Amino acid sequence: MSPGLVVVVALLIFVFVTLAKGLRVVPQGEEWVVQRMGKYLRTLLPGLNIIIPYLDDVAYKVVTKDIILDVQEQEVITRDNAVIRTNAVAFIKVTDPVKAVYGVTDFSEAIRNLIMTTLRSIVGEMDLDQALSSRDKIKVRLRESIADEAIDWGLTVKSVEIQDINPSDSMQRAMEQQASAERERKAMVTRSEGQKQSMILEAEARLESAKRDAAAQVTLAEASAESIRRVTVSLGEQQLPMMYLLGEKYIAALNKLGESPNAKVVVLPADLQDAVAGIFARAGGKG
């Protein structure tokens, strides 16, 4: 190969490389940061861009689409010394590529750590029950707390979502034991209340029964008194009819006692015949 041909080939290669370095096509969703001799020069927008070869250099290629940052799970201690596990996911967007590349070493790692520390601070101000039930409140406070720092880094925090916020394994066991004890306590209270009501109802039943028995006895006594009064009024001073009636009832009671299947021996008074004879003798004398 002749020296002239070699020069031509070398010249063509140089031109090709120069054009390749001078013409840059930036894809949609990206912005490139150009430096000249190590100093920031300008930012290339999507499309065809021309830079000076060998002097200008594309130092950073920044994605301007929404970036999803997964914030790893961490343990957080609440105000009442309970341990919970929580993680999050953040959606951010680079709005100023210059601040994003020159304001912080790694903006993705920086915003991730900022979210973790801020989340620990917010949850640490809450009690366990409040932290577990205030996911939306934590999300709003977290986004507001990191917004200013993100702007300084050329970022916009579009959303921060709390993925999980759960008690640790030891806390879950303690909460289950506490819930079981609370259920047992309520069951004991319910049983005690039932026994109390049962005793009250039973006592009221006994009281009502005693009142009714007393009323029945009073009514029976009043009836007996009225019966005796009427008999006395009817017989007046005549004792014989009354004695006759008493004797008749006495004999009827003895007959009933003798007819009972449980009665094996009937004991009669020794003066039964004398009593009956006396009754009839007095009846004859009166006649």
PDB file of C-alpha atoms in Angstrom:
ATOM      1  CA  MET A   1       0.000   0.000   0.000  1.00  0.00           C
ATOM      2  CA  SER A   2       1.389   3.340  -1.019  1.00  0.00           C
ATOM      3  CA  PRO A   3       2.032   6.043   1.551  1.00  0.00           C
ATOM      4  CA  GLY A   4      -0.491   8.322  -0.123  1.00  0.00           C
ATOM      5  CA  LEU A   5      -3.261   5.755   0.247  1.00  0.00           C
ATOM      6  CA  VAL A   6      -2.413   5.275   3.903  1.00  0.00           C
ATOM      7  CA  VAL A   7      -2.705   9.006   4.494  1.00  0.00           C
ATOM      8  CA  VAL A   8      -6.063   9.118   2.756  1.00  0.00           C
ATOM      9  CA  VAL A   9      -7.399   6.221   4.791  1.00  0.00           C
ATOM     10  CA  ALA A  10      -6.118   7.777   8.006  1.00  0.00           C
ATOM     11  CA  LEU A  11      -7.700  11.085   7.051  1.00  0.00           C
ATOM     12  CA  LEU A  12     -11.045   9.420   6.353  1.00  0.00           C
ATOM     13  CA  ILE A  13     -10.948   7.634   9.697  1.00  0.00           C
ATOM     14  CA  PHE A  14     -10.148  10.918  11.423  1.00  0.00           C
ATOM     15  CA  VAL A  15     -13.053  12.667   9.731  1.00  0.00           C
ATOM     16  CA  PHE A  16     -15.401   9.843  10.603  1.00  0.00           C
ATOM     17  CA  VAL A  17     -14.366   9.857  14.257  1.00  0.00           C
ATOM     18  CA  THR A  18     -14.609  13.644  14.388  1.00  0.00           C
ATOM     19  CA  LEU A  19     -18.107  13.599  12.982  1.00  0.00           C
ATOM     20  CA  ALA A  20     -19.091  10.851  15.413  1.00  0.00           C
ATOM     21  CA  LYS A  21     -17.834  12.902  18.321  1.00  0.00           C
ATOM     22  CA  GLY A  22     -19.370  16.140  17.056  1.00  0.00           C
ATOM     23  CA  LEU A  23     -22.832  14.832  16.222  1.00  0.00           C
ATOM     24  CA  ARG A  24     -24.829  13.475  19.169  1.00  0.00           C
ATOM     25  CA  VAL A  25     -28.405  12.158  19.031  1.00  0.00           C
ATOM     26  CA  VAL A  26     -30.070  12.374  22.436  1.00  0.00           C
ATOM     27  CA  PRO A  27     -33.026   9.956  22.838  1.00  0.00           C
ATOM     28  CA  GLN A  28     -36.368  11.100  24.173  1.00  0.00           C
ATOM     29  CA  GLY A  29     -36.560  10.903  27.983  1.00  0.00           C
ATOM     30  CA  GLU A  30     -32.907  11.805  28.483  1.00  0.00           C
ATOM     31  CA  GLU A  31     -30.797  14.931  28.801  1.00  0.00           C
ATOM     32  CA  TRP A  32     -27.003  14.890  28.476  1.00  0.00           C
ATOM     33  CA  VAL A  33     -24.642  17.143  30.381  1.00  0.00           C
ATOM     34  CA  VAL A  34     -21.700  18.414  28.305  1.00  0.00           C
ATOM     35  CA  GLN A  35     -18.398  19.561  29.791  1.00  0.00           C
ATOM     36  CA  ARG A  36     -15.635  21.492  28.049  1.00  0.00           C
ATOM     37  CA  MET A  37     -12.218  20.862  29.440  1.00  0.00           C
ATOM     38  CA  GLY A  38     -13.776  19.451  32.634  1.00  0.00           C
ATOM     39  CA  LYS A  39     -16.188  22.369  33.192  1.00  0.00           C
ATOM     40  CA  TYR A  40     -19.935  22.372  32.667  1.00  0.00           C
ATOM     41  CA  LEU A  41     -20.854  23.826  29.279  1.00  0.00           C
ATOM     42  CA  ARG A  42     -24.449  23.076  28.427  1.00  0.00           C
ATOM     43  CA  THR A  43     -27.201  20.454  28.494  1.00  0.00           C
ATOM     44  CA  LEU A  44     -28.177  18.571  25.343  1.00  0.00           C
ATOM     45  CA  LEU A  45     -31.907  18.113  24.835  1.00  0.00           C
ATOM     46  CA  PRO A  46     -33.529  15.170  22.975  1.00  0.00           C
ATOM     47  CA  GLY A  47     -32.756  15.202  19.256  1.00  0.00           C
ATOM     48  CA  LEU A  48     -29.695  15.942  17.111  1.00  0.00           C
ATOM     49  CA  ASN A  49     -27.031  18.065  18.794  1.00  0.00           C
ATOM     50  CA  ILE A  50     -23.617  19.314  17.637  1.00  0.00           C
ATOM     51  CA  ILE A  51     -20.630  19.669  19.948  1.00  0.00           C
ATOM     52  CA  ILE A  52     -16.994  20.495  19.324  1.00  0.00           C
ATOM     53  CA  PRO A  53     -15.048  17.248  19.099  1.00  0.00           C
ATOM     54  CA  TYR A  54     -12.095  16.693  21.412  1.00  0.00           C
ATOM     55  CA  LEU A  55     -12.970  19.804  23.437  1.00  0.00           C
ATOM     56  CA  ASP A  56     -16.521  18.992  24.472  1.00  0.00           C
ATOM     57  CA  ASP A  57     -17.388  15.767  26.218  1.00  0.00           C
ATOM     58  CA  VAL A  58     -20.685  14.192  27.321  1.00  0.00           C
ATOM     59  CA  ALA A  59     -20.019  13.711  31.020  1.00  0.00           C
ATOM     60  CA  TYR A  60     -23.456  12.581  32.251  1.00  0.00           C
ATOM     61  CA  LYS A  61     -26.535  11.046  30.666  1.00  0.00           C
ATOM     62  CA  VAL A  62     -29.519  11.838  32.894  1.00  0.00           C
ATOM     63  CA  VAL A  63     -32.872  10.071  32.575  1.00  0.00           C
ATOM     64  CA  THR A  64     -35.697  12.607  32.823  1.00  0.00           C
ATOM     65  CA  LYS A  65     -38.499  10.044  32.948  1.00  0.00           C
ATOM     66  CA  ASP A  66     -40.158   9.166  36.264  1.00  0.00           C
ATOM     67  CA  ILE A  67     -37.795   7.099  38.372  1.00  0.00           C
ATOM     68  CA  ILE A  68     -39.055   4.425  40.762  1.00  0.00           C
ATOM     69  CA  LEU A  69     -36.985   4.147  43.942  1.00  0.00           C
ATOM     70  CA  ASP A  70     -37.546   1.137  46.158  1.00  0.00           C
ATOM     71  CA  VAL A  71     -36.809   2.097  49.779  1.00  0.00           C
ATOM     72  CA  GLN A  72     -35.621  -0.990  51.616  1.00  0.00           C
ATOM     73  CA  GLU A  73     -37.330  -2.308  54.734  1.00  0.00           C
ATOM     74  CA  GLN A  74     -36.062  -1.014  58.059  1.00  0.00           C
ATOM     75  CA  GLU A  75     -36.920  -1.352  61.732  1.00  0.00           C
ATOM     76  CA  VAL A  76     -38.275   1.761  63.441  1.00  0.00           C
ATOM     77  CA  ILE A  77     -38.835   2.372  67.169  1.00  0.00           C
ATOM     78  CA  THR A  78     -42.043   4.200  68.035  1.00  0.00           C
ATOM     79  CA  ARG A  79     -42.533   6.680  70.877  1.00  0.00           C
ATOM     80  CA  ASP A  80     -43.773   3.902  73.205  1.00  0.00           C
ATOM     81  CA  ASN A  81     -40.655   1.785  72.445  1.00  0.00           C
ATOM     82  CA  ALA A  82     -42.391  -0.620  70.088  1.00  0.00           C
ATOM     83  CA  VAL A  83     -40.471  -1.986  67.102  1.00  0.00           C
ATOM     84  CA  ILE A  84     -42.146  -1.968  63.698  1.00  0.00           C
ATOM     85  CA  ARG A  85     -40.928  -2.803  60.198  1.00  0.00           C
ATOM     86  CA  THR A  86     -41.675  -0.448  57.339  1.00  0.00           C
ATOM     87  CA  ASN A  87     -40.635   0.174  53.744  1.00  0.00           C
ATOM     88  CA  ALA A  88     -41.690   2.543  50.992  1.00  0.00           C
ATOM     89  CA  VAL A  89     -41.495   3.310  47.292  1.00  0.00           C
ATOM     90  CA  ALA A  90     -40.867   6.780  45.856  1.00  0.00           C
ATOM     91  CA  PHE A  91     -41.582   8.214  42.408  1.00  0.00           C
ATOM     92  CA  ILE A  92     -39.209  11.033  41.498  1.00  0.00           C
ATOM     93  CA  LYS A  93     -38.359  13.022  38.379  1.00  0.00           C
ATOM     94  CA  VAL A  94     -35.201  14.903  37.446  1.00  0.00           C
ATOM     95  CA  THR A  95     -36.191  18.474  36.604  1.00  0.00           C
ATOM     96  CA  ASP A  96     -32.722  20.025  36.660  1.00  0.00           C
ATOM     97  CA  PRO A  97     -30.001  17.685  35.370  1.00  0.00           C
ATOM     98  CA  VAL A  98     -27.218  20.109  36.319  1.00  0.00           C
ATOM     99  CA  LYS A  99     -28.215  20.146  40.015  1.00  0.00           C
ATOM    100  CA  ALA A 100     -28.821  16.406  39.912  1.00  0.00           C
ATOM    101  CA  VAL A 101     -25.286  15.593  38.747  1.00  0.00           C
ATOM    102  CA  TYR A 102     -23.346  18.387  40.435  1.00  0.00           C
ATOM    103  CA  GLY A 103     -25.410  18.904  43.600  1.00  0.00           C
ATOM    104  CA  VAL A 104     -25.002  15.397  44.996  1.00  0.00           C
ATOM    105  CA  THR A 105     -22.840  12.403  44.239  1.00  0.00           C
ATOM    106  CA  ASP A 106     -25.696   9.925  43.603  1.00  0.00           C
ATOM    107  CA  PHE A 107     -29.130  11.512  43.677  1.00  0.00           C
ATOM    108  CA  SER A 108     -30.964   8.163  43.723  1.00  0.00           C
ATOM    109  CA  GLU A 109     -29.053   6.912  46.758  1.00  0.00           C
ATOM    110  CA  ALA A 110     -29.317  10.340  48.390  1.00  0.00           C
ATOM    111  CA  ILE A 111     -33.111  10.532  48.070  1.00  0.00           C
ATOM    112  CA  ARG A 112     -33.443   6.910  49.227  1.00  0.00           C
ATOM    113  CA  ASN A 113     -31.467   7.574  52.403  1.00  0.00           C
ATOM    114  CA  LEU A 114     -33.339  10.823  52.979  1.00  0.00           C
ATOM    115  CA  ILE A 115     -36.650   8.949  52.836  1.00  0.00           C
ATOM    116  CA  MET A 116     -35.403   6.300  55.274  1.00  0.00           C
ATOM    117  CA  THR A 117     -34.155   8.796  57.863  1.00  0.00           C
ATOM    118  CA  THR A 118     -37.242  11.001  57.556  1.00  0.00           C
ATOM    119  CA  LEU A 119     -39.519   7.987  57.872  1.00  0.00           C
ATOM    120  CA  ARG A 120     -37.743   6.928  61.084  1.00  0.00           C
ATOM    121  CA  SER A 121     -38.157  10.430  62.467  1.00  0.00           C
ATOM    122  CA  ILE A 122     -41.885  10.631  61.677  1.00  0.00           C
ATOM    123  CA  VAL A 123     -42.759   7.178  63.013  1.00  0.00           C
ATOM    124  CA  GLY A 124     -40.614   7.770  66.102  1.00  0.00           C
ATOM    125  CA  GLU A 125     -42.963  10.588  67.105  1.00  0.00           C
ATOM    126  CA  MET A 126     -45.993   8.282  67.100  1.00  0.00           C
ATOM    127  CA  ASP A 127     -47.313   5.556  69.353  1.00  0.00           C
ATOM    128  CA  LEU A 128     -47.618   2.031  67.984  1.00  0.00           C
ATOM    129  CA  ASP A 129     -51.376   2.150  67.422  1.00  0.00           C
ATOM    130  CA  GLN A 130     -51.149   5.588  65.822  1.00  0.00           C
ATOM    131  CA  ALA A 131     -48.336   4.514  63.509  1.00  0.00           C
ATOM    132  CA  LEU A 132     -50.197   1.408  62.352  1.00  0.00           C
ATOM    133  CA  SER A 133     -53.385   3.352  61.592  1.00  0.00           C
ATOM    134  CA  SER A 134     -51.922   6.563  60.099  1.00  0.00           C
ATOM    135  CA  ARG A 135     -50.387   5.393  56.838  1.00  0.00           C
ATOM    136  CA  ASP A 136     -51.842   8.286  54.799  1.00  0.00           C
ATOM    137  CA  LYS A 137     -50.731  10.834  57.384  1.00  0.00           C
ATOM    138  CA  ILE A 138     -47.187   9.430  57.373  1.00  0.00           C
ATOM    139  CA  LYS A 139     -47.123   9.523  53.569  1.00  0.00           C
ATOM    140  CA  VAL A 140     -48.152  13.197  53.422  1.00  0.00           C
ATOM    141  CA  ARG A 141     -45.659  14.264  56.091  1.00  0.00           C
ATOM    142  CA  LEU A 142     -42.884  12.263  54.437  1.00  0.00           C
ATOM    143  CA  ARG A 143     -43.433  13.875  51.048  1.00  0.00           C
ATOM    144  CA  GLU A 144     -43.580  17.372  52.545  1.00  0.00           C
ATOM    145  CA  SER A 145     -40.409  16.793  54.577  1.00  0.00           C
ATOM    146  CA  ILE A 146     -38.222  15.697  51.664  1.00  0.00           C
ATOM    147  CA  ALA A 147     -39.610  18.087  49.036  1.00  0.00           C
ATOM    148  CA  ASP A 148     -37.241  20.979  49.825  1.00  0.00           C
ATOM    149  CA  GLU A 149     -34.132  18.804  49.846  1.00  0.00           C
ATOM    150  CA  ALA A 150     -35.198  17.188  46.579  1.00  0.00           C
ATOM    151  CA  ILE A 151     -35.554  20.607  44.893  1.00  0.00           C
ATOM    152  CA  ASP A 152     -32.003  21.498  45.892  1.00  0.00           C
ATOM    153  CA  TRP A 153     -30.878  18.352  44.081  1.00  0.00           C
ATOM    154  CA  GLY A 154     -32.887  19.162  40.951  1.00  0.00           C
ATOM    155  CA  LEU A 155     -35.532  16.539  41.741  1.00  0.00           C
ATOM    156  CA  THR A 156     -39.301  16.569  42.104  1.00  0.00           C
ATOM    157  CA  VAL A 157     -40.866  14.008  44.451  1.00  0.00           C
ATOM    158  CA  LYS A 158     -44.095  13.095  42.726  1.00  0.00           C
ATOM    159  CA  SER A 159     -45.275  10.548  45.263  1.00  0.00           C
ATOM    160  CA  VAL A 160     -44.137   8.490  48.229  1.00  0.00           C
ATOM    161  CA  GLU A 161     -46.103   5.375  49.132  1.00  0.00           C
ATOM    162  CA  ILE A 162     -45.782   3.338  52.316  1.00  0.00           C
ATOM    163  CA  GLN A 163     -45.753  -0.274  51.166  1.00  0.00           C
ATOM    164  CA  ASP A 164     -45.760  -2.086  54.508  1.00  0.00           C
ATOM    165  CA  ILE A 165     -45.865  -1.009  58.123  1.00  0.00           C
ATOM    166  CA  ASN A 166     -46.095  -3.974  60.460  1.00  0.00           C
ATOM    167  CA  PRO A 167     -45.002  -4.809  64.002  1.00  0.00           C
ATOM    168  CA  SER A 168     -41.885  -6.917  64.386  1.00  0.00           C
ATOM    169  CA  ASP A 169     -42.233 -10.636  65.085  1.00  0.00           C
ATOM    170  CA  SER A 170     -41.755 -10.168  68.833  1.00  0.00           C
ATOM    171  CA  MET A 171     -44.281  -7.316  68.874  1.00  0.00           C
ATOM    172  CA  GLN A 172     -46.789  -9.419  66.937  1.00  0.00           C
ATOM    173  CA  ARG A 173     -46.504 -12.209  69.494  1.00  0.00           C
ATOM    174  CA  ALA A 174     -46.903  -9.707  72.341  1.00  0.00           C
ATOM    175  CA  MET A 175     -49.942  -8.147  70.652  1.00  0.00           C
ATOM    176  CA  GLU A 176     -51.514 -11.569  70.102  1.00  0.00           C
ATOM    177  CA  GLN A 177     -50.990 -12.429  73.767  1.00  0.00           C
ATOM    178  CA  GLN A 178     -52.446  -9.081  74.794  1.00  0.00           C
ATOM    179  CA  ALA A 179     -55.463  -9.572  72.529  1.00  0.00           C
ATOM    180  CA  SER A 180     -55.977 -13.092  73.924  1.00  0.00           C
ATOM    181  CA  ALA A 181     -55.802 -11.780  77.501  1.00  0.00           C
ATOM    182  CA  GLU A 182     -58.264  -9.015  76.639  1.00  0.00           C
ATOM    183  CA  ARG A 183     -60.689 -11.511  75.112  1.00  0.00           C
ATOM    184  CA  GLU A 184     -60.382 -13.725  78.194  1.00  0.00           C
ATOM    185  CA  ARG A 185     -61.000 -10.730  80.450  1.00  0.00           C
ATOM    186  CA  LYS A 186     -64.117  -9.760  78.516  1.00  0.00           C
ATOM    187  CA  ALA A 187     -65.340 -13.367  78.656  1.00  0.00           C
ATOM    188  CA  MET A 188     -64.826 -13.450  82.431  1.00  0.00           C
ATOM    189  CA  VAL A 189     -66.675 -10.137  82.803  1.00  0.00           C
ATOM    190  CA  THR A 190     -69.514 -11.485  80.676  1.00  0.00           C
ATOM    191  CA  ARG A 191     -69.726 -14.700  82.720  1.00  0.00           C
ATOM    192  CA  SER A 192     -69.610 -12.772  85.991  1.00  0.00           C
ATOM    193  CA  GLU A 193     -72.308 -10.423  84.785  1.00  0.00           C
ATOM    194  CA  GLY A 194     -74.437 -13.382  83.738  1.00  0.00           C
ATOM    195  CA  GLN A 195     -73.986 -15.059  87.128  1.00  0.00           C
ATOM    196  CA  LYS A 196     -74.813 -11.788  88.860  1.00  0.00           C
ATOM    197  CA  GLN A 197     -78.006 -11.350  86.873  1.00  0.00           C
ATOM    198  CA  SER A 198     -78.913 -14.997  87.497  1.00  0.00           C
ATOM    199  CA  MET A 199     -78.445 -14.586  91.270  1.00  0.00           C
ATOM    200  CA  ILE A 200     -80.451 -11.361  91.233  1.00  0.00           C
ATOM    201  CA  LEU A 201     -83.291 -12.995  89.318  1.00  0.00           C
ATOM    202  CA  GLU A 202     -83.207 -16.031  91.610  1.00  0.00           C
ATOM    203  CA  ALA A 203     -83.306 -13.828  94.712  1.00  0.00           C
ATOM    204  CA  GLU A 204     -86.162 -11.813  93.232  1.00  0.00           C
ATOM    205  CA  ALA A 205     -87.997 -15.060  92.471  1.00  0.00           C
ATOM    206  CA  ARG A 206     -87.522 -16.271  96.059  1.00  0.00           C
ATOM    207  CA  LEU A 207     -88.678 -12.909  97.393  1.00  0.00           C
ATOM    208  CA  GLU A 208     -91.737 -12.946  95.185  1.00  0.00           C
ATOM    209  CA  SER A 209     -92.497 -16.545  96.180  1.00  0.00           C
ATOM    210  CA  ALA A 210     -92.140 -15.663  99.881  1.00  0.00           C
ATOM    211  CA  LYS A 211     -94.438 -12.672  99.431  1.00  0.00           C
ATOM    212  CA  ARG A 212     -97.028 -14.832  97.693  1.00  0.00           C
ATOM    213  CA  ASP A 213     -96.750 -17.555 100.380  1.00  0.00           C
ATOM    214  CA  ALA A 214     -97.171 -14.953 103.086  1.00  0.00           C
ATOM    215  CA  ALA A 215    -100.148 -13.477 101.256  1.00  0.00           C
ATOM    216  CA  ALA A 216    -101.666 -16.954 100.849  1.00  0.00           C
ATOM    217  CA  GLN A 217    -101.189 -17.675 104.564  1.00  0.00           C
ATOM    218  CA  VAL A 218    -102.766 -14.364 105.493  1.00  0.00           C
ATOM    219  CA  THR A 219    -105.685 -15.050 103.135  1.00  0.00           C
ATOM    220  CA  LEU A 220    -106.065 -18.580 104.571  1.00  0.00           C
ATOM    221  CA  ALA A 221    -105.971 -17.265 108.122  1.00  0.00           C
ATOM    222  CA  GLU A 222    -108.524 -14.605 107.278  1.00  0.00           C
ATOM    223  CA  ALA A 223    -110.722 -17.251 105.625  1.00  0.00           C
ATOM    224  CA  SER A 224    -110.401 -19.521 108.673  1.00  0.00           C
ATOM    225  CA  ALA A 225    -111.234 -16.643 110.985  1.00  0.00           C
ATOM    226  CA  GLU A 226    -114.226 -15.721 108.853  1.00  0.00           C
ATOM    227  CA  SER A 227    -115.359 -19.354 108.818  1.00  0.00           C
ATOM    228  CA  ILE A 228    -115.094 -19.609 112.618  1.00  0.00           C
ATOM    229  CA  ARG A 229    -116.936 -16.316 112.999  1.00  0.00           C
ATOM    230  CA  ARG A 230    -119.759 -17.478 110.790  1.00  0.00           C
ATOM    231  CA  VAL A 231    -120.044 -20.828 112.596  1.00  0.00           C
ATOM    232  CA  THR A 232    -120.081 -19.013 115.905  1.00  0.00           C
ATOM    233  CA  VAL A 233    -122.789 -16.668 114.715  1.00  0.00           C
ATOM    234  CA  SER A 234    -124.808 -19.559 113.328  1.00  0.00           C
ATOM    235  CA  LEU A 235    -124.623 -21.820 116.421  1.00  0.00           C
ATOM    236  CA  GLY A 236    -124.706 -19.191 119.084  1.00  0.00           C
ATOM    237  CA  GLU A 237    -124.635 -20.806 122.549  1.00  0.00           C
ATOM    238  CA  GLN A 238    -125.563 -24.295 121.281  1.00  0.00           C
ATOM    239  CA  GLN A 239    -122.465 -26.451 121.663  1.00  0.00           C
ATOM    240  CA  LEU A 240    -123.972 -29.776 120.667  1.00  0.00           C
ATOM    241  CA  PRO A 241    -124.098 -29.197 116.905  1.00  0.00           C
ATOM    242  CA  MET A 242    -120.534 -27.926 116.949  1.00  0.00           C
ATOM    243  CA  MET A 243    -119.353 -30.947 118.907  1.00  0.00           C
ATOM    244  CA  TYR A 244    -121.236 -33.189 116.517  1.00  0.00           C
ATOM    245  CA  LEU A 245    -119.525 -31.612 113.546  1.00  0.00           C
ATOM    246  CA  LEU A 246    -116.130 -31.920 115.184  1.00  0.00           C
ATOM    247  CA  GLY A 247    -116.743 -35.565 115.934  1.00  0.00           C
ATOM    248  CA  GLU A 248    -117.840 -36.215 112.396  1.00  0.00           C
ATOM    249  CA  LYS A 249    -114.675 -34.592 111.001  1.00  0.00           C
ATOM    250  CA  TYR A 250    -112.585 -36.531 113.472  1.00  0.00           C
ATOM    251  CA  ILE A 251    -114.045 -39.863 112.348  1.00  0.00           C
ATOM    252  CA  ALA A 252    -113.658 -38.892 108.666  1.00  0.00           C
ATOM    253  CA  ALA A 253    -110.000 -38.078 109.238  1.00  0.00           C
ATOM    254  CA  LEU A 254    -109.446 -41.465 110.895  1.00  0.00           C
ATOM    255  CA  ASN A 255    -111.092 -43.241 107.968  1.00  0.00           C
ATOM    256  CA  LYS A 256    -108.912 -41.379 105.492  1.00  0.00           C
ATOM    257  CA  LEU A 257    -105.822 -42.250 107.496  1.00  0.00           C
ATOM    258  CA  GLY A 258    -106.781 -45.894 107.542  1.00  0.00           C
ATOM    259  CA  GLU A 259    -107.328 -45.989 103.780  1.00  0.00           C
ATOM    260  CA  SER A 260    -103.847 -44.608 102.991  1.00  0.00           C
ATOM    261  CA  PRO A 261    -101.587 -47.254 101.312  1.00  0.00           C
ATOM    262  CA  ASN A 262     -98.623 -46.066 103.361  1.00  0.00           C
ATOM    263  CA  ALA A 263    -100.325 -46.501 106.695  1.00  0.00           C
ATOM    264  CA  LYS A 264     -99.575 -49.893 108.263  1.00  0.00           C
ATOM    265  CA  VAL A 265    -100.698 -49.145 111.817  1.00  0.00           C
ATOM    266  CA  VAL A 266    -103.398 -46.682 112.857  1.00  0.00           C
ATOM    267  CA  VAL A 267    -103.170 -45.561 116.445  1.00  0.00           C
ATOM    268  CA  LEU A 268    -106.526 -44.649 117.975  1.00  0.00           C
ATOM    269  CA  PRO A 269    -106.894 -42.764 121.194  1.00  0.00           C
ATOM    270  CA  ALA A 270    -107.785 -44.919 124.196  1.00  0.00           C
ATOM    271  CA  ASP A 271    -110.812 -42.845 125.093  1.00  0.00           C
ATOM    272  CA  LEU A 272    -112.297 -42.828 121.594  1.00  0.00           C
ATOM    273  CA  GLN A 273    -115.350 -44.807 122.639  1.00  0.00           C
ATOM    274  CA  ASP A 274    -115.815 -42.695 125.745  1.00  0.00           C
ATOM    275  CA  ALA A 275    -115.537 -39.547 123.666  1.00  0.00           C
ATOM    276  CA  VAL A 276    -118.131 -40.791 121.172  1.00  0.00           C
ATOM    277  CA  ALA A 277    -120.366 -42.023 123.957  1.00  0.00           C
ATOM    278  CA  GLY A 278    -120.084 -38.705 125.688  1.00  0.00           C
ATOM    279  CA  ILE A 279    -121.070 -36.939 122.533  1.00  0.00           C
ATOM    280  CA  PHE A 280    -124.197 -39.060 122.097  1.00  0.00           C
ATOM    281  CA  ALA A 281    -125.005 -38.944 125.834  1.00  0.00           C
ATOM    282  CA  ARG A 282    -124.975 -35.240 125.813  1.00  0.00           C
ATOM    283  CA  ALA A 283    -127.065 -35.335 122.677  1.00  0.00           C
ATOM    284  CA  GLY A 284    -129.646 -37.532 124.440  1.00  0.00           C
ATOM    285  CA  GLY A 285    -129.640 -35.343 127.525  1.00  0.00           C
ATOM    286  CA  LYS A 286    -130.363 -32.289 125.505  1.00  0.00           C
ATOM    287  CA  GLY A 287    -133.181 -34.113 123.793  1.00  0.00           C
TER     288      GLY A 287
END
